[in-house]
PDB file of C-alpha atoms in Angstrom:
ATOM      1  CA  LYS A   1     -12.712   0.210   7.252  1.00  0.00           C
ATOM      2  CA  PRO A   2      -9.584  -0.311   9.577  1.00  0.00           C
ATOM      3  CA  PHE A   3      -7.364  -2.859   9.273  1.00  0.00           C
ATOM      4  CA  ASN A   4      -8.127  -4.165  12.930  1.00  0.00           C
ATOM      5  CA  SER A   5     -11.146  -2.621  14.328  1.00  0.00           C
ATOM      6  CA  PHE A   6     -10.640  -4.004  18.001  1.00  0.00           C
ATOM      7  CA  VAL A   7     -11.403  -0.714  19.923  1.00  0.00           C
ATOM      8  CA  THR A   8      -8.248   0.121  22.410  1.00  0.00           C
ATOM      9  CA  SER A   9      -9.580   3.747  23.329  1.00  0.00           C
ATOM     10  CA  LEU A  10     -12.391   6.041  23.903  1.00  0.00           C
ATOM     11  CA  ARG A  11     -12.278   9.653  24.470  1.00  0.00           C
ATOM     12  CA  VAL A  12     -15.164  11.755  24.632  1.00  0.00           C
ATOM     13  CA  GLY A  13     -14.928  15.555  23.229  1.00  0.00           C
ATOM     14  CA  PRO A  14     -15.911  18.904  24.991  1.00  0.00           C
ATOM     15  CA  LYS A  15     -19.098  19.344  25.482  1.00  0.00           C
ATOM     16  CA  GLN A  16     -19.800  15.878  24.643  1.00  0.00           C
ATOM     17  CA  ARG A  17     -20.825  16.440  20.868  1.00  0.00           C
ATOM     18  CA  LYS A  18     -18.155  13.887  19.598  1.00  0.00           C
ATOM     19  CA  TYR A  19     -15.969  11.144  20.445  1.00  0.00           C
ATOM     20  CA  LEU A  20     -12.643   9.702  19.210  1.00  0.00           C
ATOM     21  CA  VAL A  21     -12.321   6.092  18.473  1.00  0.00           C
ATOM     22  CA  GLY A  22      -8.911   4.474  18.504  1.00  0.00           C
ATOM     23  CA  THR A  23      -8.346   0.852  17.124  1.00  0.00           C
ATOM     24  CA  ARG A  24      -5.649  -1.709  17.169  1.00  0.00           C
ATOM     25  CA  GLY A  25      -5.241  -1.292  13.676  1.00  0.00           C
ATOM     26  CA  GLY A  26      -3.407   2.259  14.234  1.00  0.00           C
ATOM     27  CA  GLN A  27      -6.489   4.487  13.072  1.00  0.00           C
ATOM     28  CA  ALA A  28      -8.647   7.025  15.369  1.00  0.00           C
ATOM     29  CA  PHE A  29     -11.895   7.894  13.966  1.00  0.00           C
ATOM     30  CA  GLU A  30     -14.161  10.994  14.772  1.00  0.00           C
ATOM     31  CA  MET A  31     -17.812  10.011  15.632  1.00  0.00           C
ATOM     32  CA  SER A  32     -20.897  11.897  16.524  1.00  0.00           C
ATOM     33  CA  ALA A  33     -22.279  11.633  19.855  1.00  0.00           C
ATOM     34  CA  LYS A  34     -25.485  12.373  18.573  1.00  0.00           C
ATOM     35  CA  ASP A  35     -25.966   9.484  16.192  1.00  0.00           C
ATOM     36  CA  GLY A  36     -22.776   7.875  15.947  1.00  0.00           C
ATOM     37  CA  THR A  37     -22.032   8.672  12.388  1.00  0.00           C
ATOM     38  CA  ASN A  38     -18.422   8.453  11.440  1.00  0.00           C
ATOM     39  CA  MET A  39     -17.897  12.436  11.242  1.00  0.00           C
ATOM     40  CA  HIS A  40     -14.939  12.295   8.149  1.00  0.00           C
ATOM     41  CA  ARG A  41     -16.108   8.931   6.172  1.00  0.00           C
ATOM     42  CA  GLY A  42     -12.833   7.315   7.382  1.00  0.00           C
ATOM     43  CA  ALA A  43     -10.159   7.653   9.769  1.00  0.00           C
ATOM     44  CA  VAL A  44      -8.949  10.805  10.965  1.00  0.00           C
ATOM     45  CA  ILE A  45      -5.491   9.555  11.443  1.00  0.00           C
ATOM     46  CA  GLY A  46      -3.884   6.346  10.596  1.00  0.00           C
ATOM     47  CA  GLY A  47      -0.884   3.791   9.848  1.00  0.00           C
ATOM     48  CA  HIS A  48       0.267   0.214   9.223  1.00  0.00           C
ATOM     49  CA  SER A  49      -1.288  -1.741  12.015  1.00  0.00           C
ATOM     50  CA  HIS A  50       2.211  -3.493  13.147  1.00  0.00           C
ATOM     51  CA  GLY A  51       5.742  -3.851  12.609  1.00  0.00           C
ATOM     52  CA  GLU A  52       7.499  -1.505  10.216  1.00  0.00           C
ATOM     53  CA  LEU A  53       6.832   0.981   7.167  1.00  0.00           C
ATOM     54  CA  HIS A  54       9.011   0.006   4.430  1.00  0.00           C
ATOM     55  CA  GLY A  55       7.990   1.353   1.106  1.00  0.00           C
ATOM     56  CA  MET A  56       6.533   4.910   0.229  1.00  0.00           C
ATOM     57  CA  ASP A  57       6.054   6.776  -3.012  1.00  0.00           C
ATOM     58  CA  VAL A  58       4.333   9.847  -4.247  1.00  0.00           C
ATOM     59  CA  HIS A  59       1.561   9.834  -6.778  1.00  0.00           C
ATOM     60  CA  PRO A  60       3.205  11.476 -10.041  1.00  0.00           C
ATOM     61  CA  GLU A  61       0.233  14.329 -10.481  1.00  0.00           C
ATOM     62  CA  ARG A  62      -2.063  13.899  -7.339  1.00  0.00           C
ATOM     63  CA  GLN A  63      -1.533  15.004  -3.872  1.00  0.00           C
ATOM     64  CA  GLU A  64      -1.460  11.204  -2.788  1.00  0.00           C
ATOM     65  CA  CYS A  65       1.019   8.947  -1.624  1.00  0.00           C
ATOM     66  CA  CYS A  66       1.177   5.053  -1.085  1.00  0.00           C
ATOM     67  CA  THR A  67       2.792   2.774   1.307  1.00  0.00           C
ATOM     68  CA  VAL A  68       3.572  -0.945   2.309  1.00  0.00           C
ATOM     69  CA  GLY A  69       4.768  -2.449   5.534  1.00  0.00           C
ATOM     70  CA  ASP A  70       5.220  -5.447   7.535  1.00  0.00           C
ATOM     71  CA  ASP A  71       1.468  -5.714   8.175  1.00  0.00           C
ATOM     72  CA  GLY A  72       1.009  -6.775   4.355  1.00  0.00           C
ATOM     73  CA  ARG A  73      -1.101  -3.937   3.531  1.00  0.00           C
ATOM     74  CA  LEU A  74      -0.976  -1.594   0.366  1.00  0.00           C
ATOM     75  CA  GLN A  75      -2.031   1.927   1.693  1.00  0.00           C
ATOM     76  CA  ILE A  76      -3.275   5.074  -0.500  1.00  0.00           C
ATOM     77  CA  TRP A  77      -3.149   8.358   1.380  1.00  0.00           C
ATOM     78  CA  ASP A  78      -4.342  11.809   0.849  1.00  0.00           C
ATOM     79  CA  LEU A  79      -1.581  14.217   1.525  1.00  0.00           C
ATOM     80  CA  ASN A  80      -4.174  17.276   1.974  1.00  0.00           C
ATOM     81  CA  THR A  81      -6.322  15.381   4.446  1.00  0.00           C
ATOM     82  CA  ARG A  82      -3.578  13.253   5.912  1.00  0.00           C
ATOM     83  CA  MET A  83      -6.591  10.384   5.542  1.00  0.00           C
ATOM     84  CA  LEU A  84      -6.251   7.089   4.420  1.00  0.00           C
ATOM     85  CA  VAL A  85      -8.318   6.754   0.777  1.00  0.00           C
ATOM     86  CA  LYS A  86      -8.218   3.223   0.294  1.00  0.00           C
ATOM     87  CA  SER A  87      -6.197  -0.147   1.337  1.00  0.00           C
ATOM     88  CA  THR A  88      -5.893  -3.486   0.116  1.00  0.00           C
ATOM     89  CA  ARG A  89      -4.361  -6.725   1.812  1.00  0.00           C
ATOM     90  CA  LEU A  90      -1.377  -7.951   0.008  1.00  0.00           C
ATOM     91  CA  LYS A  91       0.069 -11.763   0.025  1.00  0.00           C
ATOM     92  CA  SER A  92       2.778 -10.827   2.556  1.00  0.00           C
ATOM     93  CA  GLY A  93       4.567  -8.225   4.110  1.00  0.00           C
ATOM     94  CA  GLY A  94       5.575  -5.312   1.510  1.00  0.00           C
ATOM     95  CA  ARG A  95       9.254  -3.784   1.215  1.00  0.00           C
ATOM     96  CA  CYS A  96       8.968  -1.420  -1.530  1.00  0.00           C
ATOM     97  CA  VAL A  97       6.317   0.126  -3.722  1.00  0.00           C
ATOM     98  CA  ALA A  98       6.204   2.415  -6.707  1.00  0.00           C
ATOM     99  CA  TYR A  99       3.557   4.358  -8.972  1.00  0.00           C
ATOM    100  CA  SER A 100       3.878   4.259 -12.635  1.00  0.00           C
ATOM    101  CA  PRO A 101       4.924   7.163 -14.118  1.00  0.00           C
ATOM    102  CA  GLU A 102       1.451   8.529 -15.295  1.00  0.00           C
ATOM    103  CA  GLY A 103      -0.076   6.751 -11.881  1.00  0.00           C
ATOM    104  CA  SER A 104      -2.277   4.261 -13.099  1.00  0.00           C
ATOM    105  CA  PHE A 105      -0.456   1.304 -11.595  1.00  0.00           C
ATOM    106  CA  ILE A 106       1.319   0.821  -8.381  1.00  0.00           C
ATOM    107  CA  ALA A 107       3.901  -2.381  -8.051  1.00  0.00           C
ATOM    108  CA  CYS A 108       4.673  -3.742  -4.420  1.00  0.00           C
ATOM    109  CA  GLY A 109       7.844  -5.854  -3.700  1.00  0.00           C
ATOM    110  CA  LEU A 110       7.251  -8.557  -1.317  1.00  0.00           C
ATOM    111  CA  GLY A 111       9.288 -10.385   1.437  1.00  0.00           C
ATOM    112  CA  VAL A 112       9.583 -10.521   4.996  1.00  0.00           C
ATOM    113  CA  GLY A 113      13.333 -12.005   4.830  1.00  0.00           C
ATOM    114  CA  LYS A 114      12.185 -15.441   5.843  1.00  0.00           C
ATOM    115  CA  PRO A 115      11.617 -18.634   3.465  1.00  0.00           C
ATOM    116  CA  GLY A 116       7.862 -18.546   2.235  1.00  0.00           C
ATOM    117  CA  PRO A 117       5.968 -18.948  -0.911  1.00  0.00           C
ATOM    118  CA  TYR A 118       5.891 -15.040  -1.372  1.00  0.00           C
ATOM    119  CA  GLU A 119       9.321 -14.181  -1.052  1.00  0.00           C
ATOM    120  CA  GLY A 120      10.701 -13.127  -4.099  1.00  0.00           C
ATOM    121  CA  MET A 121       7.127 -12.090  -5.569  1.00  0.00           C
ATOM    122  CA  PHE A 122       6.176  -8.631  -6.538  1.00  0.00           C
ATOM    123  CA  SER A 123       2.581  -7.499  -7.464  1.00  0.00           C
ATOM    124  CA  VAL A 124       0.825  -4.843  -9.721  1.00  0.00           C
ATOM    125  CA  TYR A 125      -2.282  -3.220  -9.187  1.00  0.00           C
ATOM    126  CA  ASN A 126      -4.542  -0.833 -10.655  1.00  0.00           C
ATOM    127  CA  GLU A 127      -4.374   2.493  -8.952  1.00  0.00           C
ATOM    128  CA  SER A 128      -8.197   3.564  -9.548  1.00  0.00           C
ATOM    129  CA  ASP A 129      -9.519   0.478  -7.440  1.00  0.00           C
ATOM    130  CA  LEU A 130      -6.431  -1.317  -6.211  1.00  0.00           C
ATOM    131  CA  THR A 131      -7.377  -4.552  -8.400  1.00  0.00           C
ATOM    132  CA  LEU A 132      -4.477  -6.737  -8.762  1.00  0.00           C
ATOM    133  CA  ILE A 133      -3.535  -6.958 -12.482  1.00  0.00           C
ATOM    134  CA  PHE A 134      -0.297  -8.777 -12.564  1.00  0.00           C
ATOM    135  CA  GLU A 135       1.829 -10.876 -10.241  1.00  0.00           C
ATOM    136  CA  ALA A 136       5.150 -12.702 -10.553  1.00  0.00           C
ATOM    137  CA  LYS A 137       7.945 -14.699  -8.725  1.00  0.00           C
ATOM    138  CA  ASP A 138      11.325 -14.709 -10.389  1.00  0.00           C
ATOM    139  CA  ALA A 139      13.461 -13.981  -7.385  1.00  0.00           C
ATOM    140  CA  LYS A 140      14.378 -16.151  -4.467  1.00  0.00           C
ATOM    141  CA  ARG A 141      14.443 -13.518  -1.918  1.00  0.00           C
ATOM    142  CA  MET A 142      12.501 -10.509  -1.032  1.00  0.00           C
ATOM    143  CA  ILE A 143      12.056  -7.825  -3.373  1.00  0.00           C
ATOM    144  CA  MET A 144      14.011  -4.581  -1.695  1.00  0.00           C
ATOM    145  CA  ASP A 145      13.586  -1.928  -4.698  1.00  0.00           C
ATOM    146  CA  ILE A 146      10.978  -1.833  -7.744  1.00  0.00           C
ATOM    147  CA  ARG A 147      10.735   1.161 -10.425  1.00  0.00           C
ATOM    148  CA  PHE A 148       8.843   1.918 -13.683  1.00  0.00           C
ATOM    149  CA  SER A 149      11.127   3.234 -16.183  1.00  0.00           C
ATOM    150  CA  PRO A 150      10.424   7.191 -16.850  1.00  0.00           C
ATOM    151  CA  ASN A 151       8.489   6.323 -19.951  1.00  0.00           C
ATOM    152  CA  GLY A 152       6.445   3.620 -18.268  1.00  0.00           C
ATOM    153  CA  LEU A 153       7.606   0.648 -20.551  1.00  0.00           C
ATOM    154  CA  ILE A 154       9.907  -1.191 -18.422  1.00  0.00           C
ATOM    155  CA  LEU A 155       9.431  -2.412 -14.984  1.00  0.00           C
ATOM    156  CA  ALA A 156      12.549  -3.498 -12.812  1.00  0.00           C
ATOM    157  CA  ALA A 157      12.498  -5.592  -9.474  1.00  0.00           C
ATOM    158  CA  ALA A 158      15.642  -5.800  -7.676  1.00  0.00           C
ATOM    159  CA  SER A 159      16.004  -8.776  -5.029  1.00  0.00           C
ATOM    160  CA  MET A 160      18.127  -9.655  -2.055  1.00  0.00           C
ATOM    161  CA  ASP A 161      19.373 -12.522  -4.152  1.00  0.00           C
ATOM    162  CA  ARG A 162      21.257 -10.046  -6.140  1.00  0.00           C
ATOM    163  CA  THR A 163      19.038 -10.519  -9.057  1.00  0.00           C
ATOM    164  CA  ILE A 164      17.319  -7.662 -11.206  1.00  0.00           C
ATOM    165  CA  CYS A 165      14.413  -8.886 -13.165  1.00  0.00           C
ATOM    166  CA  ILE A 166      13.188  -6.671 -16.161  1.00  0.00           C
ATOM    167  CA  TYR A 167       9.738  -6.667 -17.612  1.00  0.00           C
ATOM    168  CA  ASN A 168       8.024  -5.125 -20.576  1.00  0.00           C
ATOM    169  CA  VAL A 169       4.733  -2.888 -19.998  1.00  0.00           C
ATOM    170  CA  MET A 170       2.515  -3.176 -22.759  1.00  0.00           C
ATOM    171  CA  ASP A 171      -1.127  -2.138 -22.950  1.00  0.00           C
ATOM    172  CA  SER A 172      -1.596  -3.226 -19.182  1.00  0.00           C
ATOM    173  CA  GLU A 173       0.541  -6.372 -19.724  1.00  0.00           C
ATOM    174  CA  PHE A 174       3.670  -7.372 -18.353  1.00  0.00           C
ATOM    175  CA  PHE A 175       6.134  -9.861 -19.843  1.00  0.00           C
ATOM    176  CA  ALA A 176       9.584 -10.908 -18.492  1.00  0.00           C
ATOM    177  CA  LYS A 177      12.151  -9.336 -20.580  1.00  0.00           C
ATOM    178  CA  ALA A 178      15.486 -10.313 -18.582  1.00  0.00           C
ATOM    179  CA  LYS A 179      17.026 -11.417 -15.734  1.00  0.00           C
ATOM    180  CA  CYS A 180      20.359  -9.825 -14.421  1.00  0.00           C
ATOM    181  CA  LYS A 181      22.644 -11.237 -11.879  1.00  0.00           C
TER     182      LYS A 181
END
């Protein structure tokens, strides 16, 4: 399902067997002219719907990447088919994103550079279904970088307020460990 499904363009293909539908959400769908079904079970191409793309990371094992941006979406892309696989809405615009070393978690740094309730927050999602499993707000300004340690036991979030928040990661639980200035 597109982020913003308002149709902005429609183009009928050769021999009128299929048509291409473009949406305001920056996605294009190839549809059957015979019965109107989506020929690819998702977007043929897509992107973030508005503003800038700020963060991207590549899955450590699969041909997949995740992206975040001003539109407040975490999106997972298949690198072979170049199609959107899954997407979820964040609480704010995203600035950075990182897979855990084994690829089971995705951490997103939030913030848009303006005062607000989500500025300085980060969230961690289960990669398989993009369910939210943890969130914290220990910084005052947007999170500009977020990374797991190579062994996956530490998560660090760097903020524009010149702090780095360190978390222990134990059995899908996240515990604040330190705050560096």
